[in-house]
Amino acid sequence: MEMQIAAMSMSMASANAQNALAIGMMRKTMDSQEQSMELITEMLDNMPSPDGRGQIMDVRA
C-alpha cells in the first residue's frame, strides 16, 4: 500500500512539473507573438496611402 501511495505521489509531482513547463512555454510563445503583432501593427500604422498624397492610412477603421 505504501508503495502505491509513493508511486502515485511521484506521478502527480511529475505531472505537475510537466504542466508547469507547458504553461511556461505557452506564456513565452504568447509574449513573443504579442510583440510580433505590435511590430506589424506599428508597420501598418506607418504605411502611406496608396494614392501617393502622403496621408497615412487608418488600417484600424
JSON list of N, CA, C and O in Angstrom, two decimals:
[
{"chain": "A", "resi": 1, "resn": "MET", "atom": "N", "xyz": [0.82, -1.20, 0.00]},
{"chain": "A", "resi": 1, "resn": "MET", "atom": "CA", "xyz": [0.00, 0.00, 0.00]},
{"chain": "A", "resi": 1, "resn": "MET", "atom": "C", "xyz": [0.87, 1.26, 0.00]},
{"chain": "A", "resi": 1, "resn": "MET", "atom": "O", "xyz": [0.55, 2.21, -0.71]},
{"chain": "A", "resi": 2, "resn": "GLU", "atom": "N", "xyz": [1.95, 1.26, 0.80]},
{"chain": "A", "resi": 2, "resn": "GLU", "atom": "CA", "xyz": [2.81, 2.44, 0.85]},
{"chain": "A", "resi": 2, "resn": "GLU", "atom": "C", "xyz": [3.49, 2.68, -0.49]},
{"chain": "A", "resi": 2, "resn": "GLU", "atom": "O", "xyz": [3.70, 3.83, -0.88]},
{"chain": "A", "resi": 3, "resn": "MET", "atom": "N", "xyz": [3.81, 1.61, -1.18]},
{"chain": "A", "resi": 3, "resn": "MET", "atom": "CA", "xyz": [4.46, 1.74, -2.49]},
{"chain": "A", "resi": 3, "resn": "MET", "atom": "C", "xyz": [3.51, 2.38, -3.51]},
{"chain": "A", "resi": 3, "resn": "MET", "atom": "O", "xyz": [3.93, 3.17, -4.34]},
{"chain": "A", "resi": 4, "resn": "GLN", "atom": "N", "xyz": [2.24, 2.04, -3.42]},
{"chain": "A", "resi": 4, "resn": "GLN", "atom": "CA", "xyz": [1.26, 2.62, -4.33]},
{"chain": "A", "resi": 4, "resn": "GLN", "atom": "C", "xyz": [1.10, 4.11, -4.07]},
{"chain": "A", "resi": 4, "resn": "GLN", "atom": "O", "xyz": [0.99, 4.91, -5.00]},
{"chain": "A", "resi": 5, "resn": "ILE", "atom": "N", "xyz": [1.08, 4.47, -2.80]},
{"chain": "A", "resi": 5, "resn": "ILE", "atom": "CA", "xyz": [0.96, 5.88, -2.45]},
{"chain": "A", "resi": 5, "resn": "ILE", "atom": "C", "xyz": [2.18, 6.65, -2.92]},
{"chain": "A", "resi": 5, "resn": "ILE", "atom": "O", "xyz": [2.08, 7.74, -3.49]},
{"chain": "A", "resi": 6, "resn": "ALA", "atom": "N", "xyz": [3.37, 6.07, -2.73]},
{"chain": "A", "resi": 6, "resn": "ALA", "atom": "CA", "xyz": [4.60, 6.73, -3.17]},
{"chain": "A", "resi": 6, "resn": "ALA", "atom": "C", "xyz": [4.64, 6.86, -4.69]},
{"chain": "A", "resi": 6, "resn": "ALA", "atom": "O", "xyz": [5.02, 7.91, -5.22]},
{"chain": "A", "resi": 7, "resn": "ALA", "atom": "N", "xyz": [4.22, 5.82, -5.40]},
{"chain": "A", "resi": 7, "resn": "ALA", "atom": "CA", "xyz": [4.21, 5.87, -6.86]},
{"chain": "A", "resi": 7, "resn": "ALA", "atom": "C", "xyz": [3.22, 6.92, -7.35]},
{"chain": "A", "resi": 7, "resn": "ALA", "atom": "O", "xyz": [3.50, 7.66, -8.30]},
{"chain": "A", "resi": 8, "resn": "MET", "atom": "N", "xyz": [2.04, 6.97, -6.72]},
{"chain": "A", "resi": 8, "resn": "MET", "atom": "CA", "xyz": [1.05, 7.96, -7.11]},
{"chain": "A", "resi": 8, "resn": "MET", "atom": "C", "xyz": [1.55, 9.38, -6.83]},
{"chain": "A", "resi": 8, "resn": "MET", "atom": "O", "xyz": [1.37, 10.29, -7.64]},
{"chain": "A", "resi": 9, "resn": "SER", "atom": "N", "xyz": [2.23, 9.57, -5.70]},
{"chain": "A", "resi": 9, "resn": "SER", "atom": "CA", "xyz": [2.77, 10.87, -5.35]},
{"chain": "A", "resi": 9, "resn": "SER", "atom": "C", "xyz": [3.83, 11.31, -6.37]},
{"chain": "A", "resi": 9, "resn": "SER", "atom": "O", "xyz": [3.84, 12.47, -6.81]},
{"chain": "A", "resi": 10, "resn": "MET", "atom": "N", "xyz": [4.68, 10.36, -6.76]},
{"chain": "A", "resi": 10, "resn": "MET", "atom": "CA", "xyz": [5.72, 10.69, -7.75]},
{"chain": "A", "resi": 10, "resn": "MET", "atom": "C", "xyz": [5.11, 11.00, -9.11]},
{"chain": "A", "resi": 10, "resn": "MET", "atom": "O", "xyz": [5.55, 11.93, -9.80]},
{"chain": "A", "resi": 11, "resn": "SER", "atom": "N", "xyz": [4.09, 10.26, -9.51]},
{"chain": "A", "resi": 11, "resn": "SER", "atom": "CA", "xyz": [3.47, 10.52, -10.81]},
{"chain": "A", "resi": 11, "resn": "SER", "atom": "C", "xyz": [2.73, 11.86, -10.80]},
{"chain": "A", "resi": 11, "resn": "SER", "atom": "O", "xyz": [2.73, 12.59, -11.80]},
{"chain": "A", "resi": 12, "resn": "MET", "atom": "N", "xyz": [2.12, 12.20, -9.67]},
{"chain": "A", "resi": 12, "resn": "MET", "atom": "CA", "xyz": [1.44, 13.50, -9.57]},
{"chain": "A", "resi": 12, "resn": "MET", "atom": "C", "xyz": [2.45, 14.64, -9.62]},
{"chain": "A", "resi": 12, "resn": "MET", "atom": "O", "xyz": [2.20, 15.66, -10.27]},
{"chain": "A", "resi": 13, "resn": "ALA", "atom": "N", "xyz": [3.58, 14.48, -8.95]},
{"chain": "A", "resi": 13, "resn": "ALA", "atom": "CA", "xyz": [4.61, 15.52, -8.99]},
{"chain": "A", "resi": 13, "resn": "ALA", "atom": "C", "xyz": [5.17, 15.67, -10.40]},
{"chain": "A", "resi": 13, "resn": "ALA", "atom": "O", "xyz": [5.41, 16.79, -10.86]},
{"chain": "A", "resi": 14, "resn": "SER", "atom": "N", "xyz": [5.35, 14.57, -11.07]},
{"chain": "A", "resi": 14, "resn": "SER", "atom": "CA", "xyz": [5.84, 14.63, -12.46]},
{"chain": "A", "resi": 14, "resn": "SER", "atom": "C", "xyz": [4.83, 15.33, -13.36]},
{"chain": "A", "resi": 14, "resn": "SER", "atom": "O", "xyz": [5.20, 16.15, -14.20]},
{"chain": "A", "resi": 15, "resn": "ALA", "atom": "N", "xyz": [3.56, 15.01, -13.19]},
{"chain": "A", "resi": 15, "resn": "ALA", "atom": "CA", "xyz": [2.52, 15.65, -14.00]},
{"chain": "A", "resi": 15, "resn": "ALA", "atom": "C", "xyz": [2.46, 17.15, -13.71]},
{"chain": "A", "resi": 15, "resn": "ALA", "atom": "O", "xyz": [2.29, 17.97, -14.64]},
{"chain": "A", "resi": 16, "resn": "ASN", "atom": "N", "xyz": [2.60, 17.54, -12.45]},
{"chain": "A", "resi": 16, "resn": "ASN", "atom": "CA", "xyz": [2.59, 18.96, -12.10]},
{"chain": "A", "resi": 16, "resn": "ASN", "atom": "C", "xyz": [3.78, 19.69, -12.74]},
{"chain": "A", "resi": 16, "resn": "ASN", "atom": "O", "xyz": [3.64, 20.81, -13.23]},
{"chain": "A", "resi": 17, "resn": "ALA", "atom": "N", "xyz": [4.95, 19.05, -12.73]},
{"chain": "A", "resi": 17, "resn": "ALA", "atom": "CA", "xyz": [6.12, 19.66, -13.35]},
{"chain": "A", "resi": 17, "resn": "ALA", "atom": "C", "xyz": [5.94, 19.81, -14.86]},
{"chain": "A", "resi": 17, "resn": "ALA", "atom": "O", "xyz": [6.29, 20.85, -15.44]},
{"chain": "A", "resi": 18, "resn": "GLN", "atom": "N", "xyz": [5.36, 18.80, -15.50]},
{"chain": "A", "resi": 18, "resn": "GLN", "atom": "CA", "xyz": [5.11, 18.88, -16.94]},
{"chain": "A", "resi": 18, "resn": "GLN", "atom": "C", "xyz": [4.10, 19.98, -17.26]},
{"chain": "A", "resi": 18, "resn": "GLN", "atom": "O", "xyz": [4.27, 20.71, -18.24]},
{"chain": "A", "resi": 19, "resn": "ASN", "atom": "N", "xyz": [3.07, 20.10, -16.43]},
{"chain": "A", "resi": 19, "resn": "ASN", "atom": "CA", "xyz": [2.08, 21.16, -16.65]},
{"chain": "A", "resi": 19, "resn": "ASN", "atom": "C", "xyz": [2.71, 22.54, -16.48]},
{"chain": "A", "resi": 19, "resn": "ASN", "atom": "O", "xyz": [2.44, 23.46, -17.26]},
{"chain": "A", "resi": 20, "resn": "ALA", "atom": "N", "xyz": [3.54, 22.70, -15.47]},
{"chain": "A", "resi": 20, "resn": "ALA", "atom": "CA", "xyz": [4.20, 23.98, -15.23]},
{"chain": "A", "resi": 20, "resn": "ALA", "atom": "C", "xyz": [5.11, 24.34, -16.40]},
{"chain": "A", "resi": 20, "resn": "ALA", "atom": "O", "xyz": [5.14, 25.49, -16.85]},
{"chain": "A", "resi": 21, "resn": "LEU", "atom": "N", "xyz": [5.83, 23.36, -16.92]},
{"chain": "A", "resi": 21, "resn": "LEU", "atom": "CA", "xyz": [6.69, 23.60, -18.07]},
{"chain": "A", "resi": 21, "resn": "LEU", "atom": "C", "xyz": [5.88, 23.99, -19.30]},
{"chain": "A", "resi": 21, "resn": "LEU", "atom": "O", "xyz": [6.22, 24.94, -20.01]},
{"chain": "A", "resi": 22, "resn": "ALA", "atom": "N", "xyz": [4.79, 23.28, -19.55]},
{"chain": "A", "resi": 22, "resn": "ALA", "atom": "CA", "xyz": [3.94, 23.58, -20.71]},
{"chain": "A", "resi": 22, "resn": "ALA", "atom": "C", "xyz": [3.34, 24.98, -20.60]},
{"chain": "A", "resi": 22, "resn": "ALA", "atom": "O", "xyz": [3.30, 25.73, -21.59]},
{"chain": "A", "resi": 23, "resn": "ILE", "atom": "N", "xyz": [2.91, 25.36, -19.42]},
{"chain": "A", "resi": 23, "resn": "ILE", "atom": "CA", "xyz": [2.33, 26.70, -19.23]},
{"chain": "A", "resi": 23, "resn": "ILE", "atom": "C", "xyz": [3.40, 27.77, -19.42]},
{"chain": "A", "resi": 23, "resn": "ILE", "atom": "O", "xyz": [3.15, 28.81, -20.05]},
{"chain": "A", "resi": 24, "resn": "GLY", "atom": "N", "xyz": [4.60, 27.51, -18.91]},
{"chain": "A", "resi": 24, "resn": "GLY", "atom": "CA", "xyz": [5.69, 28.47, -19.10]},
{"chain": "A", "resi": 24, "resn": "GLY", "atom": "C", "xyz": [6.04, 28.66, -20.56]},
{"chain": "A", "resi": 24, "resn": "GLY", "atom": "O", "xyz": [6.25, 29.79, -21.02]},
{"chain": "A", "resi": 25, "resn": "MET", "atom": "N", "xyz": [6.10, 27.58, -21.30]},
{"chain": "A", "resi": 25, "resn": "MET", "atom": "CA", "xyz": [6.39, 27.67, -22.73]},
{"chain": "A", "resi": 25, "resn": "MET", "atom": "C", "xyz": [5.28, 28.41, -23.47]},
{"chain": "A", "resi": 25, "resn": "MET", "atom": "O", "xyz": [5.54, 29.21, -24.37]},
{"chain": "A", "resi": 26, "resn": "MET", "atom": "N", "xyz": [4.03, 28.13, -23.10]},
{"chain": "A", "resi": 26, "resn": "MET", "atom": "CA", "xyz": [2.91, 28.81, -23.74]},
{"chain": "A", "resi": 26, "resn": "MET", "atom": "C", "xyz": [2.95, 30.31, -23.46]},
{"chain": "A", "resi": 26, "resn": "MET", "atom": "O", "xyz": [2.70, 31.13, -24.36]},
{"chain": "A", "resi": 27, "resn": "ARG", "atom": "N", "xyz": [3.30, 30.70, -22.24]},
{"chain": "A", "resi": 27, "resn": "ARG", "atom": "CA", "xyz": [3.40, 32.13, -21.91]},
{"chain": "A", "resi": 27, "resn": "ARG", "atom": "C", "xyz": [4.48, 32.81, -22.75]},
{"chain": "A", "resi": 27, "resn": "ARG", "atom": "O", "xyz": [4.28, 33.92, -23.25]},
{"chain": "A", "resi": 28, "resn": "LYS", "atom": "N", "xyz": [5.63, 32.16, -22.88]},
{"chain": "A", "resi": 28, "resn": "LYS", "atom": "CA", "xyz": [6.71, 32.74, -23.68]},
{"chain": "A", "resi": 28, "resn": "LYS", "atom": "C", "xyz": [6.29, 32.87, -25.15]},
{"chain": "A", "resi": 28, "resn": "LYS", "atom": "O", "xyz": [6.58, 33.87, -25.79]},
{"chain": "A", "resi": 29, "resn": "THR", "atom": "N", "xyz": [5.60, 31.87, -25.66]},
{"chain": "A", "resi": 29, "resn": "THR", "atom": "CA", "xyz": [5.12, 31.92, -27.04]},
{"chain": "A", "resi": 29, "resn": "THR", "atom": "C", "xyz": [4.11, 33.05, -27.22]},
{"chain": "A", "resi": 29, "resn": "THR", "atom": "O", "xyz": [4.18, 33.79, -28.21]},
{"chain": "A", "resi": 30, "resn": "MET", "atom": "N", "xyz": [3.20, 33.18, -26.28]},
{"chain": "A", "resi": 30, "resn": "MET", "atom": "CA", "xyz": [2.20, 34.24, -26.37]},
{"chain": "A", "resi": 30, "resn": "MET", "atom": "C", "xyz": [2.84, 35.62, -26.30]},
{"chain": "A", "resi": 30, "resn": "MET", "atom": "O", "xyz": [2.46, 36.54, -27.04]},
{"chain": "A", "resi": 31, "resn": "ASP", "atom": "N", "xyz": [3.83, 35.79, -25.42]},
{"chain": "A", "resi": 31, "resn": "ASP", "atom": "CA", "xyz": [4.53, 37.08, -25.32]},
{"chain": "A", "resi": 31, "resn": "ASP", "atom": "C", "xyz": [5.26, 37.40, -26.62]},
{"chain": "A", "resi": 31, "resn": "ASP", "atom": "O", "xyz": [5.23, 38.54, -27.10]},
{"chain": "A", "resi": 32, "resn": "SER", "atom": "N", "xyz": [5.89, 36.40, -27.19]},
{"chain": "A", "resi": 32, "resn": "SER", "atom": "CA", "xyz": [6.61, 36.59, -28.45]},
{"chain": "A", "resi": 32, "resn": "SER", "atom": "C", "xyz": [5.64, 36.98, -29.57]},
{"chain": "A", "resi": 32, "resn": "SER", "atom": "O", "xyz": [5.93, 37.89, -30.36]},
{"chain": "A", "resi": 33, "resn": "GLN", "atom": "N", "xyz": [4.51, 36.31, -29.64]},
{"chain": "A", "resi": 33, "resn": "GLN", "atom": "CA", "xyz": [3.52, 36.62, -30.67]},
{"chain": "A", "resi": 33, "resn": "GLN", "atom": "C", "xyz": [2.94, 38.02, -30.47]},
{"chain": "A", "resi": 33, "resn": "GLN", "atom": "O", "xyz": [2.68, 38.74, -31.44]},
{"chain": "A", "resi": 34, "resn": "GLU", "atom": "N", "xyz": [2.73, 38.40, -29.22]},
{"chain": "A", "resi": 34, "resn": "GLU", "atom": "CA", "xyz": [2.20, 39.74, -28.94]},
{"chain": "A", "resi": 34, "resn": "GLU", "atom": "C", "xyz": [3.18, 40.81, -29.42]},
{"chain": "A", "resi": 34, "resn": "GLU", "atom": "O", "xyz": [2.78, 41.80, -30.03]},
{"chain": "A", "resi": 35, "resn": "GLN", "atom": "N", "xyz": [4.47, 40.60, -29.17]},
{"chain": "A", "resi": 35, "resn": "GLN", "atom": "CA", "xyz": [5.48, 41.57, -29.63]},
{"chain": "A", "resi": 35, "resn": "GLN", "atom": "C", "xyz": [5.52, 41.62, -31.15]},
{"chain": "A", "resi": 35, "resn": "GLN", "atom": "O", "xyz": [5.61, 42.71, -31.74]},
{"chain": "A", "resi": 36, "resn": "SER", "atom": "N", "xyz": [5.42, 40.47, -31.79]},
{"chain": "A", "resi": 36, "resn": "SER", "atom": "CA", "xyz": [5.42, 40.45, -33.26]},
{"chain": "A", "resi": 36, "resn": "SER", "atom": "C", "xyz": [4.22, 41.20, -33.82]},
{"chain": "A", "resi": 36, "resn": "SER", "atom": "O", "xyz": [4.34, 41.96, -34.78]},
{"chain": "A", "resi": 37, "resn": "MET", "atom": "N", "xyz": [3.05, 40.98, -33.23]},
{"chain": "A", "resi": 37, "resn": "MET", "atom": "CA", "xyz": [1.85, 41.66, -33.71]},
{"chain": "A", "resi": 37, "resn": "MET", "atom": "C", "xyz": [1.92, 43.17, -33.46]},
{"chain": "A", "resi": 37, "resn": "MET", "atom": "O", "xyz": [1.42, 43.95, -34.27]},
{"chain": "A", "resi": 38, "resn": "GLU", "atom": "N", "xyz": [2.55, 43.58, -32.37]},
{"chain": "A", "resi": 38, "resn": "GLU", "atom": "CA", "xyz": [2.71, 45.01, -32.12]},
{"chain": "A", "resi": 38, "resn": "GLU", "atom": "C", "xyz": [3.59, 45.64, -33.21]},
{"chain": "A", "resi": 38, "resn": "GLU", "atom": "O", "xyz": [3.30, 46.75, -33.69]},
{"chain": "A", "resi": 39, "resn": "LEU", "atom": "N", "xyz": [4.65, 44.94, -33.59]},
{"chain": "A", "resi": 39, "resn": "LEU", "atom": "CA", "xyz": [5.52, 45.45, -34.66]},
{"chain": "A", "resi": 39, "resn": "LEU", "atom": "C", "xyz": [4.79, 45.52, -36.00]},
{"chain": "A", "resi": 39, "resn": "LEU", "atom": "O", "xyz": [4.94, 46.49, -36.75]},
{"chain": "A", "resi": 40, "resn": "ILE", "atom": "N", "xyz": [3.99, 44.51, -36.29]},
{"chain": "A", "resi": 40, "resn": "ILE", "atom": "CA", "xyz": [3.23, 44.51, -37.54]},
{"chain": "A", "resi": 40, "resn": "ILE", "atom": "C", "xyz": [2.21, 45.63, -37.54]},
{"chain": "A", "resi": 40, "resn": "ILE", "atom": "O", "xyz": [2.04, 46.34, -38.54]},
{"chain": "A", "resi": 41, "resn": "THR", "atom": "N", "xyz": [1.53, 45.82, -36.40]},
{"chain": "A", "resi": 41, "resn": "THR", "atom": "CA", "xyz": [0.54, 46.91, -36.30]},
{"chain": "A", "resi": 41, "resn": "THR", "atom": "C", "xyz": [1.21, 48.26, -36.46]},
{"chain": "A", "resi": 41, "resn": "THR", "atom": "O", "xyz": [0.69, 49.15, -37.14]},
{"chain": "A", "resi": 42, "resn": "GLU", "atom": "N", "xyz": [2.39, 48.42, -35.85]},
{"chain": "A", "resi": 42, "resn": "GLU", "atom": "CA", "xyz": [3.12, 49.68, -36.00]},
{"chain": "A", "resi": 42, "resn": "GLU", "atom": "C", "xyz": [3.51, 49.91, -37.46]},
{"chain": "A", "resi": 42, "resn": "GLU", "atom": "O", "xyz": [3.40, 51.02, -37.97]},
{"chain": "A", "resi": 43, "resn": "MET", "atom": "N", "xyz": [3.95, 48.86, -38.12]},
{"chain": "A", "resi": 43, "resn": "MET", "atom": "CA", "xyz": [4.33, 48.97, -39.53]},
{"chain": "A", "resi": 43, "resn": "MET", "atom": "C", "xyz": [3.11, 49.36, -40.38]},
{"chain": "A", "resi": 43, "resn": "MET", "atom": "O", "xyz": [3.21, 50.22, -41.25]},
{"chain": "A", "resi": 44, "resn": "LEU", "atom": "N", "xyz": [1.96, 48.76, -40.09]},
{"chain": "A", "resi": 44, "resn": "LEU", "atom": "CA", "xyz": [0.75, 49.09, -40.85]},
{"chain": "A", "resi": 44, "resn": "LEU", "atom": "C", "xyz": [0.30, 50.52, -40.57]},
{"chain": "A", "resi": 44, "resn": "LEU", "atom": "O", "xyz": [-0.20, 51.20, -41.47]},
{"chain": "A", "resi": 45, "resn": "ASP", "atom": "N", "xyz": [0.47, 50.97, -39.33]},
{"chain": "A", "resi": 45, "resn": "ASP", "atom": "CA", "xyz": [0.08, 52.34, -38.99]},
{"chain": "A", "resi": 45, "resn": "ASP", "atom": "C", "xyz": [0.92, 53.36, -39.75]},
{"chain": "A", "resi": 45, "resn": "ASP", "atom": "O", "xyz": [0.46, 54.47, -40.04]},
{"chain": "A", "resi": 46, "resn": "ASN", "atom": "N", "xyz": [2.16, 53.02, -40.08]},
{"chain": "A", "resi": 46, "resn": "ASN", "atom": "CA", "xyz": [3.06, 53.95, -40.76]},
{"chain": "A", "resi": 46, "resn": "ASN", "atom": "C", "xyz": [3.04, 53.79, -42.28]},
{"chain": "A", "resi": 46, "resn": "ASN", "atom": "O", "xyz": [3.82, 54.43, -42.97]},
{"chain": "A", "resi": 47, "resn": "MET", "atom": "N", "xyz": [2.13, 52.98, -42.79]},
{"chain": "A", "resi": 47, "resn": "MET", "atom": "CA", "xyz": [2.04, 52.76, -44.23]},
{"chain": "A", "resi": 47, "resn": "MET", "atom": "C", "xyz": [1.37, 53.96, -44.91]},
{"chain": "A", "resi": 47, "resn": "MET", "atom": "O", "xyz": [0.29, 54.39, -44.50]},
{"chain": "A", "resi": 48, "resn": "PRO", "atom": "N", "xyz": [2.00, 54.53, -45.93]},
{"chain": "A", "resi": 48, "resn": "PRO", "atom": "CA", "xyz": [1.38, 55.67, -46.62]},
{"chain": "A", "resi": 48, "resn": "PRO", "atom": "C", "xyz": [0.19, 55.21, -47.45]},
{"chain": "A", "resi": 48, "resn": "PRO", "atom": "O", "xyz": [0.06, 54.05, -47.79]},
{"chain": "A", "resi": 49, "resn": "SER", "atom": "N", "xyz": [-0.66, 56.17, -47.77]},
{"chain": "A", "resi": 49, "resn": "SER", "atom": "CA", "xyz": [-1.84, 55.83, -48.56]},
{"chain": "A", "resi": 49, "resn": "SER", "atom": "C", "xyz": [-1.43, 55.48, -49.99]},
{"chain": "A", "resi": 49, "resn": "SER", "atom": "O", "xyz": [-0.42, 55.98, -50.50]},
{"chain": "A", "resi": 50, "resn": "PRO", "atom": "N", "xyz": [-2.20, 54.65, -50.66]},
{"chain": "A", "resi": 50, "resn": "PRO", "atom": "CA", "xyz": [-1.83, 54.22, -52.00]},
{"chain": "A", "resi": 50, "resn": "PRO", "atom": "C", "xyz": [-1.99, 55.31, -53.06]},
{"chain": "A", "resi": 50, "resn": "PRO", "atom": "O", "xyz": [-1.45, 55.18, -54.16]},
{"chain": "A", "resi": 51, "resn": "ASP", "atom": "N", "xyz": [-2.69, 56.40, -52.76]},
{"chain": "A", "resi": 51, "resn": "ASP", "atom": "CA", "xyz": [-2.87, 57.44, -53.78]},
{"chain": "A", "resi": 51, "resn": "ASP", "atom": "C", "xyz": [-1.68, 58.38, -53.87]},
{"chain": "A", "resi": 51, "resn": "ASP", "atom": "O", "xyz": [-1.64, 59.26, -54.72]},
{"chain": "A", "resi": 52, "resn": "GLY", "atom": "N", "xyz": [-0.69, 58.21, -52.99]},
{"chain": "A", "resi": 52, "resn": "GLY", "atom": "CA", "xyz": [0.54, 58.98, -53.07]},
{"chain": "A", "resi": 52, "resn": "GLY", "atom": "C", "xyz": [0.45, 60.39, -52.54]},
{"chain": "A", "resi": 52, "resn": "GLY", "atom": "O", "xyz": [1.34, 61.20, -52.79]},
{"chain": "A", "resi": 53, "resn": "ARG", "atom": "N", "xyz": [-0.58, 60.72, -51.84]},
{"chain": "A", "resi": 53, "resn": "ARG", "atom": "CA", "xyz": [-0.72, 62.09, -51.33]},
{"chain": "A", "resi": 53, "resn": "ARG", "atom": "C", "xyz": [-0.03, 62.27, -49.98]},
{"chain": "A", "resi": 53, "resn": "ARG", "atom": "O", "xyz": [-0.08, 63.34, -49.40]},
{"chain": "A", "resi": 54, "resn": "GLY", "atom": "N", "xyz": [0.57, 61.21, -49.45]},
{"chain": "A", "resi": 54, "resn": "GLY", "atom": "CA", "xyz": [1.32, 61.33, -48.22]},
{"chain": "A", "resi": 54, "resn": "GLY", "atom": "C", "xyz": [0.50, 61.21, -46.95]},
{"chain": "A", "resi": 54, "resn": "GLY", "atom": "O", "xyz": [1.03, 61.35, -45.88]},
{"chain": "A", "resi": 55, "resn": "GLN", "atom": "N", "xyz": [-0.79, 60.98, -47.08]},
{"chain": "A", "resi": 55, "resn": "GLN", "atom": "CA", "xyz": [-1.57, 60.81, -45.88]},
{"chain": "A", "resi": 55, "resn": "GLN", "atom": "C", "xyz": [-1.44, 59.35, -45.39]},
{"chain": "A", "resi": 55, "resn": "GLN", "atom": "O", "xyz": [-1.27, 58.43, -46.18]},
{"chain": "A", "resi": 56, "resn": "ILE", "atom": "N", "xyz": [-1.53, 59.20, -44.10]},
{"chain": "A", "resi": 56, "resn": "ILE", "atom": "CA", "xyz": [-1.38, 57.87, -43.51]},
{"chain": "A", "resi": 56, "resn": "ILE", "atom": "C", "xyz": [-2.73, 57.15, -43.55]},
{"chain": "A", "resi": 56, "resn": "ILE", "atom": "O", "xyz": [-3.76, 57.74, -43.22]},
{"chain": "A", "resi": 57, "resn": "MET", "atom": "N", "xyz": [-2.69, 55.88, -43.94]},
{"chain": "A", "resi": 57, "resn": "MET", "atom": "CA", "xyz": [-3.93, 55.09, -43.95]},
{"chain": "A", "resi": 57, "resn": "MET", "atom": "C", "xyz": [-4.31, 54.72, -42.53]},
{"chain": "A", "resi": 57, "resn": "MET", "atom": "O", "xyz": [-3.46, 54.42, -41.70]},
{"chain": "A", "resi": 58, "resn": "ASP", "atom": "N", "xyz": [-5.60, 54.72, -42.24]},
{"chain": "A", "resi": 58, "resn": "ASP", "atom": "CA", "xyz": [-6.08, 54.26, -40.95]},
{"chain": "A", "resi": 58, "resn": "ASP", "atom": "C", "xyz": [-6.52, 52.80, -41.14]},
{"chain": "A", "resi": 58, "resn": "ASP", "atom": "O", "xyz": [-7.62, 52.52, -41.59]},
{"chain": "A", "resi": 59, "resn": "VAL", "atom": "N", "xyz": [-5.64, 51.87, -40.79]},
{"chain": "A", "resi": 59, "resn": "VAL", "atom": "CA", "xyz": [-5.91, 50.45, -41.03]},
{"chain": "A", "resi": 59, "resn": "VAL", "atom": "C", "xyz": [-6.82, 49.85, -39.97]},
{"chain": "A", "resi": 59, "resn": "VAL", "atom": "O", "xyz": [-7.33, 48.76, -40.15]},
{"chain": "A", "resi": 60, "resn": "ARG", "atom": "N", "xyz": [-7.05, 50.56, -38.89]},
{"chain": "A", "resi": 60, "resn": "ARG", "atom": "CA", "xyz": [-7.89, 50.03, -37.82]},
{"chain": "A", "resi": 60, "resn": "ARG", "atom": "C", "xyz": [-9.36, 50.40, -38.00]},
{"chain": "A", "resi": 60, "resn": "ARG", "atom": "O", "xyz": [-10.21, 49.91, -37.30]},
{"chain": "A", "resi": 61, "resn": "ALA", "atom": "N", "xyz": [-9.65, 51.31, -38.89]},
{"chain": "A", "resi": 61, "resn": "ALA", "atom": "CA", "xyz": [-11.04, 51.77, -39.04]},
{"chain": "A", "resi": 61, "resn": "ALA", "atom": "C", "xyz": [-11.89, 50.75, -39.73]},
{"chain": "A", "resi": 61, "resn": "ALA", "atom": "O", "xyz": [-11.51, 49.86, -40.37]}
]
